[in-house]
Short mmCIF file of C-alpha atoms in Angstrom, two decimals:
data_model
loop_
_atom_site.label_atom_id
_atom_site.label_comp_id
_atom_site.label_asym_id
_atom_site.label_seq_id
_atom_site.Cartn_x
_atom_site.Cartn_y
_atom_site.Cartn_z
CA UNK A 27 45.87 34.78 87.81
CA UNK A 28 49.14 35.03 89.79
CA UNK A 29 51.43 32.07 89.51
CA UNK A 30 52.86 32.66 92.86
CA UNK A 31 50.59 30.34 95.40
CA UNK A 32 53.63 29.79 98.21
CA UNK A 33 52.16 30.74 101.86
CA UNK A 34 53.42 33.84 103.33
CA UNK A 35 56.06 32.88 105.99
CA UNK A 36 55.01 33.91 109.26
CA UNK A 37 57.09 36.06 111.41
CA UNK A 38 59.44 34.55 114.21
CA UNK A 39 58.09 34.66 117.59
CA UNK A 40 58.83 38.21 118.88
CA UNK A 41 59.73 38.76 115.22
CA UNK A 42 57.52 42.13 114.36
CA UNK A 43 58.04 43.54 111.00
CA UNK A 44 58.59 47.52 109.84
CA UNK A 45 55.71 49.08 109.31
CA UNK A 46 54.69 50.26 105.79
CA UNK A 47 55.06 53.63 104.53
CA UNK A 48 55.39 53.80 100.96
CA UNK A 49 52.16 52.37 98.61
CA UNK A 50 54.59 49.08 97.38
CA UNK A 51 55.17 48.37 101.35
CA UNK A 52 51.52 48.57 101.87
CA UNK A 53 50.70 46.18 99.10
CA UNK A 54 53.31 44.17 100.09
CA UNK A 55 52.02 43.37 103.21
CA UNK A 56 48.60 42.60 101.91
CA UNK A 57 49.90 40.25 98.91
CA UNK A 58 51.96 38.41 102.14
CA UNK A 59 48.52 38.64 104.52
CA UNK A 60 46.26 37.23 101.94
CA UNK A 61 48.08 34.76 100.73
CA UNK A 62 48.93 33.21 104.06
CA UNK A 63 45.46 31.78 104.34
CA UNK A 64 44.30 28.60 102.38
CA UNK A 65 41.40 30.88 100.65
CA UNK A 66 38.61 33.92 100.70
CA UNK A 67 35.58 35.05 99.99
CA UNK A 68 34.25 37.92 98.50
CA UNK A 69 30.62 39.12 97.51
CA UNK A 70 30.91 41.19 94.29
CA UNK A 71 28.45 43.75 92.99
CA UNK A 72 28.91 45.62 89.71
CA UNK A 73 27.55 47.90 86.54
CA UNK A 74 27.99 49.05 83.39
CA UNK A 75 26.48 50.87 81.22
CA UNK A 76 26.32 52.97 77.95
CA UNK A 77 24.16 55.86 78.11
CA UNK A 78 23.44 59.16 75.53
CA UNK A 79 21.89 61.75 76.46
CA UNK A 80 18.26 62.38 75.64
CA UNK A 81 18.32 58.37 75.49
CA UNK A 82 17.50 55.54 77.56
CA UNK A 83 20.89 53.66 78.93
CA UNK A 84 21.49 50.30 78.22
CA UNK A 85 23.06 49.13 81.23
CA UNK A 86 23.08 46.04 83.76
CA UNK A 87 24.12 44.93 87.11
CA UNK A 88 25.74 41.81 88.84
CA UNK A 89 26.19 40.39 91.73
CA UNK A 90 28.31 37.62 93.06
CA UNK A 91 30.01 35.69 95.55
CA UNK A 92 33.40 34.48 94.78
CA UNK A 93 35.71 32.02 96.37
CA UNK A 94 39.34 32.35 95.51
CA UNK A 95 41.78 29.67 97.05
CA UNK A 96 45.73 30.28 97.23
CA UNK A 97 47.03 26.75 97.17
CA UNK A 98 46.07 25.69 94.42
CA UNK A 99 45.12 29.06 92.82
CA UNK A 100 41.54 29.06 92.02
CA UNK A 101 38.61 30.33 91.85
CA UNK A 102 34.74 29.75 91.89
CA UNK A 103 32.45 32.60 91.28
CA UNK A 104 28.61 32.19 90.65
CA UNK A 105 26.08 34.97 90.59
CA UNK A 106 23.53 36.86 88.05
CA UNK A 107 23.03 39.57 85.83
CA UNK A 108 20.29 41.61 86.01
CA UNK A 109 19.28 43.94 82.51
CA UNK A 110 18.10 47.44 82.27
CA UNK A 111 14.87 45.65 81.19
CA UNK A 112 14.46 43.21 84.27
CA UNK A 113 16.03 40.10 82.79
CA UNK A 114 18.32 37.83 85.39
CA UNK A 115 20.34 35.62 84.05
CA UNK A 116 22.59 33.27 86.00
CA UNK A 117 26.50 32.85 85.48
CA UNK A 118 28.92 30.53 86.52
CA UNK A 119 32.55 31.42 86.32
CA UNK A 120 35.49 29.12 87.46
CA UNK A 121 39.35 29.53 87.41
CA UNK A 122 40.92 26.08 87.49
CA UNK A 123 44.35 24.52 86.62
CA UNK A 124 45.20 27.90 85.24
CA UNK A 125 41.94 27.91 82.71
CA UNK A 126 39.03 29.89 82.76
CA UNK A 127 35.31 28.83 82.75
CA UNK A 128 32.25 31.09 82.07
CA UNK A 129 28.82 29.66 81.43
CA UNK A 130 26.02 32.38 81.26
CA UNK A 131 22.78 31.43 81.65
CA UNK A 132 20.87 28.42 79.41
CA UNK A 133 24.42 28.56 77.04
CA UNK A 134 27.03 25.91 76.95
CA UNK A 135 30.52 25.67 78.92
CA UNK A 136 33.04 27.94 77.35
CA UNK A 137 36.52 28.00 78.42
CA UNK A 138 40.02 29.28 77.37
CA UNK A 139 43.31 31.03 78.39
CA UNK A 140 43.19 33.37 81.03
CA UNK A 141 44.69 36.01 78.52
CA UNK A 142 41.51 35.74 76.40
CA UNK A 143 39.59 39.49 76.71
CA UNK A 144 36.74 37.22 76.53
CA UNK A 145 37.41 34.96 79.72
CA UNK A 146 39.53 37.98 81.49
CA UNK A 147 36.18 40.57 81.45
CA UNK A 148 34.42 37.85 83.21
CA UNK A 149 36.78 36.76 85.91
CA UNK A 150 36.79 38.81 88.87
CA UNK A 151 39.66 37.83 91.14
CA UNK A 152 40.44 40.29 93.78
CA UNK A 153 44.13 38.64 94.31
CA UNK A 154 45.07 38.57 91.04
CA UNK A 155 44.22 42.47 90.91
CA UNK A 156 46.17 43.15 93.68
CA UNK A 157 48.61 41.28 91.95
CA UNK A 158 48.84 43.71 88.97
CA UNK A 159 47.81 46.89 91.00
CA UNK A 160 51.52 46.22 92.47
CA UNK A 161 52.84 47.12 89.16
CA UNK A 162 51.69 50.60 89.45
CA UNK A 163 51.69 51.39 93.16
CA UNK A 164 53.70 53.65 92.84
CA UNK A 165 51.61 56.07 91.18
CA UNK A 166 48.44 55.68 94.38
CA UNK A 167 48.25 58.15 96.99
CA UNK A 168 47.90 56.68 100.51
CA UNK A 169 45.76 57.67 103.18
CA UNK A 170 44.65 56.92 106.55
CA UNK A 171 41.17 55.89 107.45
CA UNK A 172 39.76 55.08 110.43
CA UNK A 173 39.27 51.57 109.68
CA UNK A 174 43.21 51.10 107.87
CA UNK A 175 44.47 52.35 104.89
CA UNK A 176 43.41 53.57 101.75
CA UNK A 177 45.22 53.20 98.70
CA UNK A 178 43.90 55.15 95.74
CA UNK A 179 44.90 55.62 91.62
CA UNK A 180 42.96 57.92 89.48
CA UNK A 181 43.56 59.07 86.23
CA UNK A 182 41.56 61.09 83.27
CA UNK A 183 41.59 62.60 79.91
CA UNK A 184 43.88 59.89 78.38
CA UNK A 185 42.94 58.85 74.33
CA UNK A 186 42.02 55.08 74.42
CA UNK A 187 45.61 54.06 71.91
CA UNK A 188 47.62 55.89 74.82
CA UNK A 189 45.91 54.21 77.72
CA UNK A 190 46.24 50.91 75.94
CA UNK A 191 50.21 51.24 77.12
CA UNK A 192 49.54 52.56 80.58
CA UNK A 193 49.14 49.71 83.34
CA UNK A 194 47.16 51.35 85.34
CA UNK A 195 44.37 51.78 82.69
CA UNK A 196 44.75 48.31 80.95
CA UNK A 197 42.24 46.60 82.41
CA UNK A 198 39.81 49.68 81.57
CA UNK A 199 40.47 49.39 78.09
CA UNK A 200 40.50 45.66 78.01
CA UNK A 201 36.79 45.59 79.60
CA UNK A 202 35.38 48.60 77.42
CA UNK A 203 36.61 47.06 74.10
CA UNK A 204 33.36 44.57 73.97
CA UNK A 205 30.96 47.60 74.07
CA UNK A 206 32.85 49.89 71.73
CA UNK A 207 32.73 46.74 69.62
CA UNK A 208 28.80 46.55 69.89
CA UNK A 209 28.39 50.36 69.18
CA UNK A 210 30.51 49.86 65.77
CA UNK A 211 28.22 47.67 65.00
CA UNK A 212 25.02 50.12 65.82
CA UNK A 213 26.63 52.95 63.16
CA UNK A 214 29.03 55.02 66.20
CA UNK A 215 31.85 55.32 63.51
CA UNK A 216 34.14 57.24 66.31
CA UNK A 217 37.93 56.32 65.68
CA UNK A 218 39.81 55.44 68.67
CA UNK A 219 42.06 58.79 68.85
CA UNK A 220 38.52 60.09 69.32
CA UNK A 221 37.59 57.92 72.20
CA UNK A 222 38.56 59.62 75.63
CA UNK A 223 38.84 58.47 79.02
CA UNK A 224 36.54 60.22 81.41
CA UNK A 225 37.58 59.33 84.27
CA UNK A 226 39.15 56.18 86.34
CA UNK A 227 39.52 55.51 89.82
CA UNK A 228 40.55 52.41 91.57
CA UNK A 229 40.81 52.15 95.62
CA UNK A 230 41.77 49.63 97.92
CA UNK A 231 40.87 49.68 101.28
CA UNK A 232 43.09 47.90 104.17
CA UNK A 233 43.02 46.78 107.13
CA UNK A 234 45.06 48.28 109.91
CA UNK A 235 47.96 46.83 111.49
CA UNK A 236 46.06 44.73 113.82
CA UNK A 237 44.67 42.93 110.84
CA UNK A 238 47.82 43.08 109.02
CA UNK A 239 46.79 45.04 105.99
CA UNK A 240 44.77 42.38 104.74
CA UNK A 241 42.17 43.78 101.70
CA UNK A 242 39.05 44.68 103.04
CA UNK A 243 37.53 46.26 99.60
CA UNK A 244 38.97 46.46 96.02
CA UNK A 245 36.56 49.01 93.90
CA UNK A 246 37.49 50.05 89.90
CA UNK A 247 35.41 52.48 88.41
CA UNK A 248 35.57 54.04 84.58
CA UNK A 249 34.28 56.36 82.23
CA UNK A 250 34.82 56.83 78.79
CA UNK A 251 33.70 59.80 76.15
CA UNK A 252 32.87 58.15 72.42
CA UNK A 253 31.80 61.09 70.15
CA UNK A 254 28.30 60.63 68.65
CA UNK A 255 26.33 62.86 66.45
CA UNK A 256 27.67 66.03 68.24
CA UNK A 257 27.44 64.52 71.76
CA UNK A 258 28.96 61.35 73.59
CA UNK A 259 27.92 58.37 74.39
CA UNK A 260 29.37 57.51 78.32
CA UNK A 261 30.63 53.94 78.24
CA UNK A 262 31.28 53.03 81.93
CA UNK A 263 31.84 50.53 84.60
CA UNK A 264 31.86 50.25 88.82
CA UNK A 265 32.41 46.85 90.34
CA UNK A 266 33.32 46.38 93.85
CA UNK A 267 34.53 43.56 95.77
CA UNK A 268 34.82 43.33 99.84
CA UNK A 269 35.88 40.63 101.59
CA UNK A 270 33.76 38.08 103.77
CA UNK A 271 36.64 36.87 105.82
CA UNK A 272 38.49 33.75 105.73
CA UNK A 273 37.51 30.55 102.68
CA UNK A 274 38.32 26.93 103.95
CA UNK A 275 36.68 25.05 101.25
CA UNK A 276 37.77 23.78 97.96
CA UNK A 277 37.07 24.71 94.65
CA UNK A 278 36.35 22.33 91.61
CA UNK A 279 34.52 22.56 88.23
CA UNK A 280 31.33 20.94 88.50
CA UNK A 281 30.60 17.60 87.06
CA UNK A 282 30.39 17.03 83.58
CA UNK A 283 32.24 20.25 82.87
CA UNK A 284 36.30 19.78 81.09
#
């Protein structure tokens, strides 16, 4: 989660600012925009999945609503997960005083460092992505759509220990290391020089000028290639975020929970 939480400062009366041309400007303007108001909200909707061919996938969806304040930076995100077999299970997650919170389903509060991979795969925080998208602007391509702009990073073919030192592709490695994890465990004995991104794409869509660049939609997508009895299995990922407009509330961990 970003540590920054001070307001945007508005513009002086008459005041009207250069418009953005390069990808940093754009994001810029957005960090500035968003964080201006008190909060948002977003609804969330996401998959993953590991699939062989000739096989069935194991995958699953999710879908959420999340509330993300500025001032105080936090978070409140509740939704479910729904199994290739028809299972839902609810889960809670919660950002609060700089700590994470997950609680899936019947299970027991767990909560830790942000850092954690464990706490990080399950908090979905638009801002703090756009935080750390800002790191590797430079490397999007910007176009015009007829809604705003579109700001757009894709990448491919890169061995997972060489995308483990790119910024753009650190969150993709972070969130595919549970299910590489699991597959060790089911016999894939595929060494990570072997393991090979597919394909990545993340996009952010903007608003135009009249709605100063604020984020509209925030989608990361990945594939990856792990080598399997003369095939691959496709480890992947899609989540998308897009925003409901303004959040006046408050967020707090429920009672009971420390």
């Amino acid at each position: 989660m970003p540590s920054k939480t001070a307001r945007a400062e508005p513009a002086q009366k008459g005041e009207r600012k250069p418009e953005p041309k390069t990808t940093g400007q754009f994001v810029t303007r957005a960090q500035e925009t968003m964080r201006a108001e008190k909060g948002w909200t977003f609804a969330l909707r996401g998959s993953e999945s590991a699939v062989m061919q000739g096989q069935a996938p194991s995958s699953a969806t999710y879908t959420a609503t999340v509330h993300r304040t500025t001032a105080p930076v936090a978070l409140q995100q509740t939704g479910t997960v729904t199994t290739s077999k028809g299972e839902r299970k609810p889960e809670a997650v919660y950002v609060v005083g700089g700590t994470g919170y997950v609680k899936e389903a019947a299970e027991g509060w767990k909560k830790g460092p942000l850092a954690a991979p464990d706490i990080a795969n399950k908090v979905e925080d638009p801002l703090a992505d756009l935080d750390a998208f800002a790191e590797y602007a430079k490397s999007a391509t910007v176009s015009r759509t007829g809604m705003g702009v579109r700001l757009r990073v894709s990448a491919s073919g890169w061995q997972l220990p060489a995308a483990r030192n790119c910024p753009a592709l650190k969150r993709a490695v972070r969130e595919v290391e549970p299910a590489l994890a699991q597959l060790r465990k089911a016999g894939v004995t595929a060494t990570d020089g072997h393991i090979t991104l597919k394909s990545l794409s993340e996009t952010w869509n903007l608003g135009g000028r009249a709605q100063a660049y604020r984020v509209t939609s925030h989608r990361y997508t990945f594939a990856f290639l792990v080598p399997f009895h003369g095939g691959n299995i496709t480890v992947s990922q899609d989540v998308r975020a897009d925003s409901r407009g303004v959040f006046s509330g408050h967020v707090a961990l429920p009672s009971g929970v420390e």
